[in-house]
């Protein structure tokens, strides 16, 4: 998980640098950065729901198991809140209200970094006592559907794939 977490931290650092600019960066650059951030978060949910929290929810220490389930639920609730809040963040909105967008972007990166630190401190140390991964996800959510929604919103389709 350390490599994936390092990637996400690098992306949030890049987004914070963008948010500190006095005006929006070029639209293509910002769209690509937003896509990388959201795509990486989605991949984290899939990976960690199966391999980290999927193990910890079956931990012999009932407190660790309960905290892991709660952490996953909190993470999904935060994602939903962010997705709902950013639905209207079109390129036009970013251009016309950069201060609001950039403040929200800084807030998002702070939340992501805090959650990664919390996960490292509260959950990773308990993996050594957790049962092996079964490949079963803690979440019933279909993150592939969410990825498709985000691709459509940001226009980030794989090469050669029909859009829409």
Coordinates of C-alpha atoms in Angstrom, one line a residue:
X1 CA 0.0 0.0 0.0
X2 CA 2.9 2.3 0.6
X3 CA 3.5 2.8 -3.2
X4 CA -0.1 3.6 -3.9
X5 CA -0.3 5.9 -0.9
X6 CA 2.9 7.7 -2.1
X7 CA 1.3 8.2 -5.5
X8 CA -1.8 9.7 -3.9
X9 CA 0.3 11.9 -1.7
X10 CA 2.2 13.1 -4.8
X11 CA -1.0 13.9 -6.6
X12 CA -2.5 15.8 -3.6
X13 CA 0.8 17.8 -3.3
X14 CA 0.5 18.7 -7.0
X15 CA -3.1 19.7 -6.6
X16 CA -2.2 21.9 -3.6
X17 CA 0.4 23.7 -5.7
X18 CA -2.3 24.3 -8.4
X19 CA -4.7 25.5 -5.8
X20 CA -2.1 28.1 -4.6
X21 CA -2.0 29.7 -8.0
X22 CA -3.7 33.1 -8.3
X23 CA -5.6 32.0 -11.4
X24 CA -6.6 28.6 -12.8
X25 CA -3.9 26.6 -14.7
X26 CA -4.7 25.7 -18.3
X27 CA -7.9 23.7 -18.5
X28 CA -6.3 20.6 -19.9
X29 CA -3.7 20.5 -17.2
X30 CA -6.3 20.9 -14.4
X31 CA -8.6 18.3 -16.0
X32 CA -5.8 15.8 -16.2
X33 CA -4.8 16.5 -12.5
X34 CA -8.4 16.1 -11.4
X35 CA -8.7 12.9 -13.3
X36 CA -5.5 11.5 -11.8
X37 CA -6.7 12.4 -8.3
X38 CA -10.1 10.9 -8.7
X39 CA -8.9 7.8 -10.6
X40 CA -6.3 7.1 -7.9
X41 CA -8.8 7.5 -5.1
X42 CA -11.1 5.0 -6.9
X43 CA -8.3 2.5 -7.2
X44 CA -7.5 3.0 -3.6
X45 CA -11.0 2.2 -2.6
X46 CA -11.0 -1.0 -4.7
X47 CA -7.6 -2.1 -3.5
X48 CA -8.0 -1.3 0.2
X49 CA -11.5 -2.6 0.5
X50 CA -10.3 -6.0 -0.6
X51 CA -6.8 -6.2 0.8
X52 CA -6.6 -3.9 3.8
X53 CA -10.0 -3.4 5.3
X54 CA -11.2 -6.6 3.8
X55 CA -8.8 -8.3 6.2
X56 CA -9.2 -5.9 9.1
X57 CA -13.0 -6.3 9.3
X58 CA -12.3 -9.9 10.3
X59 CA -9.6 -9.0 12.8
X60 CA -9.7 -11.0 16.0
X61 CA -9.8 -7.7 18.0
X62 CA -13.4 -6.6 17.7
X63 CA -12.4 -3.0 18.2
X64 CA -10.1 -3.0 15.2
X65 CA -12.8 -4.7 13.1
X66 CA -15.4 -2.2 14.1
X67 CA -13.1 0.8 13.5
X68 CA -12.2 -0.6 10.1
X69 CA -15.8 -0.9 9.1
X70 CA -16.5 2.6 10.4
X71 CA -13.5 4.0 8.5
X72 CA -14.7 2.5 5.2
X73 CA -18.2 3.9 5.8
X74 CA -16.7 7.4 6.6
X75 CA -14.6 7.2 3.5
X76 CA -17.5 6.4 1.3
X77 CA -19.6 9.2 2.9
X78 CA -16.8 11.7 2.3
X79 CA -16.5 10.6 -1.3
X80 CA -20.3 11.0 -1.8
X81 CA -20.2 14.4 -0.3
X82 CA -17.3 15.5 -2.5
X83 CA -18.9 14.0 -5.6
X84 CA -22.2 15.8 -5.0
X85 CA -20.5 19.1 -4.1
X86 CA -18.3 19.0 -7.2
X87 CA -21.0 18.0 -9.7
X88 CA -21.2 21.6 -10.9
X89 CA -17.5 22.2 -11.1
X90 CA -17.3 22.6 -14.8
X91 CA -14.4 24.3 -16.6
X92 CA -16.5 27.4 -16.8
X93 CA -17.1 27.4 -13.0
X94 CA -13.4 26.9 -12.4
X95 CA -12.6 29.9 -14.6
X96 CA -15.2 32.2 -13.2
X97 CA -14.9 31.2 -9.5
X98 CA -11.3 30.1 -9.0
X99 CA -11.1 31.2 -5.4
X100 CA -14.0 29.0 -4.4
X101 CA -12.7 26.0 -6.4
X102 CA -9.1 26.3 -5.2
X103 CA -10.2 26.6 -1.6
X104 CA -12.3 23.5 -2.0
X105 CA -9.4 21.7 -3.7
X106 CA -7.1 22.6 -0.8
X107 CA -9.7 21.3 1.7
X108 CA -10.0 18.0 -0.3
X109 CA -6.3 17.4 -0.4
X110 CA -6.1 18.1 3.4
X111 CA -8.8 15.5 4.0
X112 CA -7.1 12.9 1.8
X113 CA -3.8 13.4 3.5
X114 CA -5.3 13.2 7.0
X115 CA -7.1 10.0 6.1
X116 CA -3.9 8.4 4.7
X117 CA -2.1 9.3 7.9
X118 CA -4.9 7.9 10.0
X119 CA -5.0 4.7 8.1
X120 CA -1.2 4.3 8.5
X121 CA -1.4 4.9 12.2
X122 CA -4.7 3.1 13.2
X123 CA -5.0 0.2 10.7
X124 CA -1.7 -0.8 9.0
X125 CA -0.1 -1.9 12.3
X126 CA -2.9 -4.4 12.8
X127 CA -2.4 -6.3 9.5
X128 CA 0.1 -8.6 11.0
X129 CA -2.6 -10.1 13.2
X130 CA -5.4 -10.0 10.6
X131 CA -6.6 -13.0 8.7
X132 CA -5.5 -13.4 5.0
X133 CA -7.3 -11.5 2.3
X134 CA -10.2 -13.4 0.6
X135 CA -10.6 -10.9 -2.2
X136 CA -14.0 -10.0 -0.9
X137 CA -14.7 -6.3 -0.7
X138 CA -15.9 -4.5 2.4
X139 CA -18.0 -2.3 0.2
X140 CA -21.0 -3.4 -1.9
X141 CA -20.5 -0.3 -4.1
X142 CA -19.6 -0.8 -7.8
X143 CA -16.6 1.6 -8.1
X144 CA -16.4 0.8 -11.8
X145 CA -19.7 2.6 -12.3
X146 CA -18.4 5.6 -10.5
X147 CA -15.3 5.5 -12.7
X148 CA -17.4 5.6 -15.8
X149 CA -19.4 8.6 -14.4
X150 CA -16.2 10.5 -13.7
X151 CA -14.7 9.6 -17.1
X152 CA -17.9 11.0 -18.7
X153 CA -17.8 14.2 -16.6
X154 CA -14.1 14.9 -17.3
X155 CA -14.1 13.5 -20.9
X156 CA -11.3 11.1 -20.0
X157 CA -11.9 8.1 -22.2
X158 CA -9.2 5.6 -23.1
X159 CA -7.8 6.0 -26.6
X160 CA -10.0 4.5 -29.3
X161 CA -13.0 4.2 -27.1
X162 CA -16.2 5.7 -28.3
X163 CA -17.3 8.6 -26.1
X164 CA -20.6 8.7 -24.3

